[in-house]
Amino acid sequence: MSDLLTRALEKRANTWSQMQEIQATAEREGRSELTAEEREKWDRAETDLNAASQDIERMERMARLDTVQRDQLIVAGGPAEERGEVDQEAAYRDAFGAFTRRGMSGLDNEQRQLLMSNMSEVRAQATSPGTAGGYFIPTETLARMTETMKAYGGILSLANVINTASGNPLNWPSNNDTSNVGAILAENAQITEQDVTLGQKTLGAFTYTSKLVRVSLQLLQDDAFNIDTWLPRKLGERIGRAVAAHLATGAGTTEPEGLFTNATAGKTGTTGQTTSVIYDDLIDLIHSVDPAYRQSPTTRFVMSDSALKMVRKLKDGNSLPLWQPSTQMGVPDTLLGYGVTVDNGVPVPAANAKSIGFGDVNAAYVVRQVSGGQMMRLEERYADYLQVGFFGFLRLDAKPDDTSAFRVYAHSAT
């Protein structure tokens, strides 16, 4: 663990202790409200806590990316076949970087053939890639793009993600037989029949685009600027923001159906709880999910940062905080013993809103991606500006799978 990460974890733990001491002082003195000075200290500490949490998340994400890079870039010490695969990936990555900066005219024959073997259809009634080409983003860069999307949408990192080569409708059978039970059979009695009912679910492929970005030739020619990784990351951020909102609350018609959109309420707040939740509500929400799912290692809470701020202030019957910040790398913050994933696509606390989810998201939600992310380069269109156009796109669809695995907390209407 790096010294920076260690210090950030310690800072978050200390800040959280300070906040708890402020609240404990008010409780010892029998006050239901904080003084102006205490409120000022609390708000300042909460700002520091959020900043430290963001720093920790960023450093842990970079640590994961470093692991991906090392796994892909080691070329010595392994079997010849493995080295060949890594060499091929490195060659493609180098060719992609040259294509990003200089276009097809800046490639040698081997690089051109390598890219064209992975080239997608780029425009109607035209096959020449000289002026407009679309290519898969290299694995290393795609990992960064995907990590960026996960940062904007925590649901994506938890869901069951299926990658397919084409965007044809993807069908799979569904069945819920949990209401059917066996029976004792009397001697010489005939066994009764009870059929298994099957359904079918389908995933398509909506096309997400980053919109067009124009880059000057001067910037492309600047070898000191790592454009071939920086630009896909920026395009990924744009796509990630759009995907994140839909994975949480998408309507399911002209966009993916969100995890929270039609989720069953495991607990609804009582009258007056339009923007609040209490300890008992969270317990009821947990137990609205069957133990078969609660025991899964991927079961957790999902909520927005605004909802997390709300639950951070809750305590159990022994005046102990429900939320426990982690002080170790790789160990998540917990709420009532379960991990917490923050996704700001989830609705914030409000009347009738479903602001907190709980369950096994991997079992409850499936995401279908087609061919990974791709990027296109438009060379001639903006030649008179000495600019090159770029845009990224990703084909994706998603919908709930096992709806019994996930429940939500719904605020009261009034």
Coordinates of C-alpha atoms in Angstrom, one line a residue:
M1 CA 0.0 0.0 0.0
S2 CA 1.4 3.5 -0.9
D3 CA 2.1 6.0 1.8
L4 CA -0.4 8.4 0.2
L5 CA -3.2 5.8 0.5
T6 CA -2.2 5.0 4.0
R7 CA -2.4 8.6 5.1
A8 CA -5.7 9.1 3.3
L9 CA -7.2 6.1 5.1
E10 CA -5.9 7.4 8.4
K11 CA -7.3 10.9 7.7
R12 CA -10.7 9.5 6.9
A13 CA -10.8 7.4 10.1
N14 CA -9.7 10.4 12.2
T15 CA -12.2 12.7 10.6
W16 CA -15.0 10.3 11.2
S17 CA -14.0 9.9 14.8
Q18 CA -14.1 13.7 15.2
M19 CA -17.6 13.8 13.7
Q20 CA -18.8 11.1 16.1
E21 CA -17.4 13.0 19.1
I22 CA -19.3 16.2 18.1
Q23 CA -22.5 14.2 17.9
A24 CA -21.7 12.3 21.1
T25 CA -21.1 15.6 23.0
A26 CA -24.5 16.9 22.0
E27 CA -26.2 13.7 23.2
R28 CA -24.4 13.6 26.5
E29 CA -25.7 17.2 27.2
G30 CA -29.2 16.2 26.2
R31 CA -29.3 18.4 23.1
S32 CA -31.1 17.3 20.0
E33 CA -29.4 20.0 17.9
L34 CA -25.8 21.0 17.4
T35 CA -24.6 24.5 18.3
A36 CA -23.6 26.9 15.6
E37 CA -19.9 26.2 16.3
E38 CA -20.5 22.4 16.4
R39 CA -22.4 22.6 13.1
E40 CA -19.6 24.6 11.5
K41 CA -17.1 21.9 12.7
W42 CA -19.3 19.1 11.5
D43 CA -19.8 20.6 8.0
R44 CA -16.0 21.2 7.7
A45 CA -15.3 17.7 8.8
E46 CA -17.8 16.2 6.5
T47 CA -16.2 18.1 3.6
D48 CA -12.8 16.6 4.6
L49 CA -14.4 13.2 4.9
N50 CA -15.8 13.3 1.4
A51 CA -12.6 14.6 -0.1
A52 CA -10.6 11.8 1.6
S53 CA -13.1 9.2 0.4
Q54 CA -12.7 10.4 -3.2
D55 CA -8.9 10.4 -2.9
I56 CA -9.0 6.8 -1.6
E57 CA -11.3 5.7 -4.4
R58 CA -9.1 7.3 -7.0
M59 CA -5.9 5.8 -5.6
E60 CA -7.5 2.3 -5.3
R61 CA -8.8 2.6 -8.9
M62 CA -5.3 3.5 -10.2
A63 CA -3.9 0.6 -8.3
R64 CA -6.3 -1.7 -10.1
L65 CA -5.3 -0.1 -13.4
D66 CA -1.6 -0.7 -12.7
T67 CA -2.4 -4.3 -12.1
V68 CA -4.1 -4.5 -15.5
Q69 CA -1.2 -2.9 -17.2
R70 CA 1.4 -5.2 -15.7
D71 CA -0.7 -8.3 -16.6
Q72 CA -0.8 -7.1 -20.2
L73 CA 2.7 -5.8 -20.6
I74 CA 4.9 -8.5 -19.2
V75 CA 6.7 -10.1 -22.2
A76 CA 9.4 -12.2 -20.6
G77 CA 9.4 -15.3 -18.4
G78 CA 6.2 -16.9 -19.8
P79 CA 5.5 -19.6 -22.4
A80 CA 6.2 -18.6 -26.0
E81 CA 2.5 -18.6 -26.9
E82 CA 1.7 -16.2 -24.0
R83 CA 4.5 -13.9 -25.1
G84 CA 3.2 -14.0 -28.6
E85 CA -0.2 -12.9 -27.5
V86 CA 1.2 -10.1 -25.4
D87 CA 3.5 -9.0 -28.3
Q88 CA 0.5 -8.9 -30.6
E89 CA -1.4 -6.8 -28.1
A90 CA 1.6 -4.4 -27.8
A91 CA 1.9 -4.2 -31.5
Y92 CA -1.8 -3.3 -31.9
R93 CA -1.5 -0.7 -29.1
D94 CA 1.5 0.9 -30.8
A95 CA -0.4 0.9 -34.2
F96 CA -3.5 2.4 -32.5
G97 CA -1.4 5.2 -31.0
A98 CA 0.2 6.0 -34.4
F99 CA -3.2 6.0 -36.0
T100 CA -4.6 8.4 -33.4
R101 CA -1.8 10.8 -34.0
R102 CA -1.1 10.5 -37.7
G103 CA -4.0 8.6 -39.3
M104 CA -3.6 5.7 -41.8
S105 CA -0.9 7.6 -43.8
G106 CA 1.4 7.5 -40.8
L107 CA 1.4 3.7 -40.5
D108 CA 3.6 1.1 -42.1
N109 CA 2.1 -1.8 -44.0
E110 CA 2.2 -4.1 -41.0
Q111 CA 0.5 -1.6 -38.7
R112 CA -2.1 -0.9 -41.3
Q113 CA -3.0 -4.5 -41.8
L114 CA -3.1 -5.1 -38.0
L115 CA -5.7 -2.3 -37.6
M116 CA -7.7 -3.2 -40.7
S117 CA -8.1 -6.7 -39.3
N118 CA -10.1 -5.1 -36.4
M119 CA -11.7 -2.3 -38.4
S120 CA -15.5 -1.8 -38.1
E121 CA -17.8 -0.5 -40.8
V122 CA -17.2 3.3 -40.9
R123 CA -19.6 4.8 -43.5
A124 CA -22.2 3.9 -46.0
Q125 CA -21.0 2.8 -49.5
A126 CA -17.4 3.4 -48.6
T127 CA -14.7 1.0 -47.5
S128 CA -11.5 3.0 -47.7
P129 CA -10.2 3.7 -44.2
G130 CA -7.9 6.6 -45.4
T131 CA -10.1 9.4 -44.2
A132 CA -12.5 7.9 -41.7
G133 CA -11.7 4.8 -39.7
G134 CA -13.2 3.1 -36.7
Y135 CA -11.1 0.8 -34.5
F136 CA -11.4 -1.2 -31.3
I137 CA -9.7 0.7 -28.5
P138 CA -6.6 -1.4 -27.3
T139 CA -7.2 -3.5 -24.2
E140 CA -5.1 -1.4 -21.9
T141 CA -6.8 1.8 -23.0
L142 CA -10.3 0.2 -23.0
A143 CA -9.6 -0.9 -19.4
R144 CA -9.1 2.8 -18.5
M145 CA -12.3 3.7 -20.4
T146 CA -14.2 1.0 -18.6
E147 CA -12.8 2.0 -15.2
T148 CA -13.9 5.6 -15.9
M149 CA -17.4 4.4 -16.7
K150 CA -17.5 2.4 -13.5
A151 CA -16.4 5.5 -11.5
Y152 CA -19.4 7.4 -12.8
G153 CA -21.8 4.4 -12.5
G154 CA -21.2 2.0 -9.6
I155 CA -24.0 -0.3 -10.8
L156 CA -21.9 -1.3 -13.9
S157 CA -19.1 -2.7 -11.6
L158 CA -21.6 -4.9 -9.8
A159 CA -23.9 -6.2 -12.6
N160 CA -23.5 -9.4 -14.6
V161 CA -21.8 -8.0 -17.7
I162 CA -22.1 -10.1 -20.9
N163 CA -19.8 -9.2 -23.9
T164 CA -21.0 -10.2 -27.3
A165 CA -19.4 -9.9 -30.8
S166 CA -22.7 -8.7 -32.4
G167 CA -25.7 -6.7 -31.5
N168 CA -28.4 -9.2 -32.5
P169 CA -31.2 -9.7 -29.9
L170 CA -29.9 -11.8 -27.1
N171 CA -32.6 -14.1 -25.6
W172 CA -32.4 -16.2 -22.5
P173 CA -35.0 -18.2 -20.5
S174 CA -36.3 -17.1 -17.1
N175 CA -38.0 -19.1 -14.4
N176 CA -39.3 -18.5 -10.9
D177 CA -40.2 -21.8 -9.2
T178 CA -39.8 -20.6 -5.6
S179 CA -43.5 -20.8 -4.8
N180 CA -43.7 -24.5 -5.7
V181 CA -42.8 -27.1 -3.1
G182 CA -42.6 -30.8 -3.0
A183 CA -45.0 -33.0 -1.0
I184 CA -45.2 -36.3 0.9
L185 CA -46.5 -39.1 -1.2
A186 CA -48.8 -41.6 0.4
E187 CA -48.3 -45.3 -0.4
N188 CA -49.9 -46.4 -3.6
A189 CA -50.9 -42.8 -4.4
Q190 CA -50.3 -41.2 -7.8
I191 CA -47.8 -38.3 -8.0
T192 CA -49.5 -35.0 -8.7
E193 CA -48.2 -32.9 -11.6
Q194 CA -47.0 -29.3 -11.4
D195 CA -45.4 -27.8 -14.5
V196 CA -42.4 -25.6 -14.5
T197 CA -43.2 -22.2 -16.1
L198 CA -40.6 -20.6 -18.3
G199 CA -40.4 -17.1 -19.6
Q200 CA -38.0 -15.3 -21.9
K201 CA -36.1 -12.1 -21.7
T202 CA -34.3 -10.2 -24.4
L203 CA -31.5 -7.7 -24.6
G204 CA -30.8 -5.5 -27.6
A205 CA -28.0 -3.0 -28.1
F206 CA -28.5 0.8 -27.8
T207 CA -25.7 2.9 -29.3
Y208 CA -24.1 5.4 -27.0
T209 CA -21.8 8.1 -28.4
S210 CA -19.4 10.5 -26.7
K211 CA -20.2 13.2 -29.3
L212 CA -17.5 14.6 -31.5
V213 CA -14.3 16.1 -30.3
R214 CA -12.0 18.1 -32.5
V215 CA -8.3 18.0 -31.8
S216 CA -5.6 20.2 -33.4
L217 CA -2.9 18.7 -35.4
Q218 CA -0.3 20.5 -33.2
L219 CA -1.6 18.6 -30.2
L220 CA -1.6 15.3 -32.1
Q221 CA 2.0 15.9 -33.2
D222 CA 3.1 16.6 -29.6
D223 CA 4.7 13.3 -28.6
A224 CA 5.0 14.5 -25.0
F225 CA 1.2 14.4 -24.7
N226 CA -0.2 10.9 -24.3
I227 CA -3.2 11.5 -26.6
D228 CA -3.9 7.8 -27.3
T229 CA -4.8 7.1 -23.7
W230 CA -6.0 10.6 -22.6
L231 CA -8.6 11.0 -25.4
P232 CA -10.3 7.6 -25.0
R233 CA -10.5 8.2 -21.3
K234 CA -12.3 11.5 -21.9
L235 CA -14.6 9.9 -24.4
G236 CA -15.3 7.1 -21.9
E237 CA -16.2 9.6 -19.2
R238 CA -18.9 11.1 -21.5
I239 CA -20.3 7.7 -22.4
G240 CA -20.0 6.6 -18.7
R241 CA -22.2 9.5 -17.5
A242 CA -24.9 8.7 -19.9
V243 CA -24.8 4.9 -19.2
A244 CA -24.7 5.5 -15.4
A245 CA -28.0 7.4 -15.4
H246 CA -29.8 4.7 -17.5
L247 CA -28.5 1.8 -15.5
A248 CA -30.0 3.3 -12.5
T249 CA -33.4 4.7 -13.7
G250 CA -33.6 4.0 -17.5
A251 CA -37.1 3.7 -18.8
G252 CA -36.5 0.5 -20.7
T253 CA -38.1 1.5 -24.0
T254 CA -35.7 3.8 -25.9
E255 CA -33.0 3.1 -23.4
P256 CA -31.9 0.3 -21.0
E257 CA -34.3 -0.5 -18.1
G258 CA -32.7 0.7 -14.9
L259 CA -32.0 -1.4 -11.8
F260 CA -34.2 0.9 -9.7
T261 CA -36.9 1.7 -12.3
N262 CA -39.3 -1.1 -11.5
A263 CA -37.7 -2.6 -8.5
T264 CA -40.0 -3.9 -5.7
A265 CA -40.1 -1.8 -2.6
G266 CA -38.8 -3.9 0.3
K267 CA -39.7 -1.1 2.7
T268 CA -41.7 2.1 2.4
G269 CA -41.1 5.0 4.9
T270 CA -43.9 6.0 7.2
T271 CA -45.7 9.4 6.8
G272 CA -43.2 12.2 7.2
Q273 CA -40.2 10.3 5.9
T274 CA -40.0 12.1 2.6
T275 CA -36.3 12.7 2.8
S276 CA -35.2 10.4 5.7
V277 CA -34.7 6.8 6.7
I278 CA -34.5 5.3 10.2
Y279 CA -32.5 2.3 11.5
D280 CA -35.6 0.0 11.6
D281 CA -36.3 0.8 7.9
L282 CA -32.8 -0.5 6.9
I283 CA -33.2 -3.6 8.9
D284 CA -36.6 -4.3 7.2
L285 CA -35.0 -3.6 3.8
I286 CA -32.3 -6.1 4.4
H287 CA -34.7 -8.8 5.5
S288 CA -37.0 -8.1 2.5
V289 CA -34.3 -10.0 0.5
D290 CA -34.2 -13.7 0.9
P291 CA -31.3 -15.2 2.9
A292 CA -30.2 -17.1 -0.2
Y293 CA -29.2 -13.7 -1.7
R294 CA -28.1 -12.0 1.5
Q295 CA -25.4 -14.6 2.0
S296 CA -23.8 -13.8 -1.4
P297 CA -20.4 -12.0 -1.2
T298 CA -21.6 -9.5 -3.8
T299 CA -24.7 -8.4 -1.8
R300 CA -24.5 -4.8 -0.8
F301 CA -26.3 -1.4 -0.5
V302 CA -26.5 0.9 -3.6
M303 CA -27.3 4.6 -3.2
S304 CA -26.4 8.1 -4.2
D305 CA -23.9 10.2 -2.3
S306 CA -26.9 12.3 -0.9
A307 CA -28.4 9.1 0.5
L308 CA -25.1 8.1 2.0
K309 CA -24.9 11.4 3.7
M310 CA -28.3 10.7 5.2
V311 CA -27.5 7.2 6.5
R312 CA -24.1 8.3 7.9
K313 CA -25.9 10.1 10.7
L314 CA -27.9 7.0 11.8
K315 CA -27.1 5.0 15.0
D316 CA -28.4 1.7 16.3
G317 CA -30.0 1.1 19.7
N318 CA -26.6 1.3 21.4
S319 CA -25.8 4.7 19.9
L320 CA -23.2 3.1 17.6
P321 CA -23.0 4.5 14.0
L322 CA -24.5 2.2 11.4
W323 CA -21.9 3.4 8.8
Q324 CA -18.3 2.2 9.3
P325 CA -15.6 3.8 7.2
S326 CA -12.8 1.4 6.1
T327 CA -9.3 2.0 7.3
Q328 CA -7.7 -0.7 5.0
M329 CA -7.1 -0.7 1.3
G330 CA -9.4 -3.1 -0.5
V331 CA -11.8 -3.3 2.5
P332 CA -15.0 -1.5 1.7
D333 CA -17.0 0.9 3.9
T334 CA -19.9 -1.0 5.5
L335 CA -23.4 -0.3 6.5
L336 CA -24.9 -2.8 8.9
G337 CA -22.2 -5.2 7.9
Y338 CA -22.7 -4.9 4.1
G339 CA -20.7 -2.9 1.6
V340 CA -21.9 0.3 0.1
T341 CA -21.7 1.3 -3.6
V342 CA -22.3 5.0 -4.4
D343 CA -23.9 5.7 -7.8
N344 CA -25.1 9.2 -8.4
G345 CA -27.5 7.9 -11.0
V346 CA -29.7 6.6 -8.2
P347 CA -32.4 9.0 -7.1
V348 CA -31.7 11.3 -4.2
P349 CA -33.9 11.2 -1.1
A350 CA -37.3 12.8 -2.0
A351 CA -41.0 12.1 -1.7
N352 CA -41.9 8.8 -3.4
A353 CA -38.2 8.3 -4.5
K354 CA -36.5 4.9 -4.4
S355 CA -33.2 6.2 -2.9
I356 CA -31.6 3.1 -1.4
G357 CA -31.3 -0.4 -2.9
F358 CA -30.1 -3.6 -1.3
G359 CA -29.3 -7.0 -2.7
D360 CA -27.1 -9.1 -5.0
V361 CA -26.8 -6.8 -8.0
N362 CA -24.9 -9.5 -9.9
A363 CA -27.9 -11.8 -9.7
A364 CA -30.5 -9.1 -10.1
Y365 CA -29.2 -7.1 -13.1
V366 CA -27.6 -8.0 -16.5
V367 CA -25.7 -5.7 -18.8
R368 CA -24.9 -6.6 -22.4
Q369 CA -22.0 -4.9 -24.2
V370 CA -21.2 -5.3 -27.9
S371 CA -17.5 -5.5 -29.0
G372 CA -16.2 -3.2 -26.3
G373 CA -15.7 0.5 -26.9
Q374 CA -14.7 1.8 -30.3
M375 CA -13.2 5.1 -31.5
M376 CA -13.5 6.8 -34.9
R377 CA -11.1 9.3 -36.5
L378 CA -12.3 11.9 -39.1
E379 CA -9.3 13.3 -40.9
E380 CA -10.6 15.2 -44.0
R381 CA -13.8 16.8 -42.5
Y382 CA -11.9 19.4 -40.5
A383 CA -8.7 19.6 -42.6
D384 CA -9.1 23.3 -43.3
Y385 CA -9.0 23.9 -39.6
L386 CA -5.9 21.8 -39.2
Q387 CA -8.0 19.6 -36.9
V388 CA -9.0 15.9 -36.7
G389 CA -12.3 14.8 -35.3
F390 CA -12.7 11.9 -32.9
F391 CA -15.7 10.2 -31.2
G392 CA -16.2 7.1 -29.2
F393 CA -19.2 4.8 -29.2
L394 CA -20.4 1.8 -27.3
R395 CA -23.4 -0.5 -27.9
L396 CA -25.1 -1.6 -24.7
D397 CA -28.4 -2.7 -23.2
A398 CA -29.4 -3.8 -19.7
K399 CA -32.4 -4.9 -17.7
P400 CA -33.3 -6.7 -14.4
D401 CA -32.8 -10.5 -14.4
D402 CA -33.6 -12.1 -11.1
T403 CA -35.9 -9.5 -9.5
S404 CA -36.1 -11.3 -6.2
A405 CA -32.4 -10.6 -5.6
F406 CA -32.8 -6.8 -5.1
R407 CA -35.2 -4.6 -3.1
V408 CA -35.4 -0.8 -2.6
Y409 CA -36.4 1.6 0.1
A410 CA -39.1 4.0 -1.0
H411 CA -39.7 7.3 0.8
S412 CA -43.2 8.3 1.9
A413 CA -45.3 10.4 -0.5
T414 CA -46.1 12.9 2.3

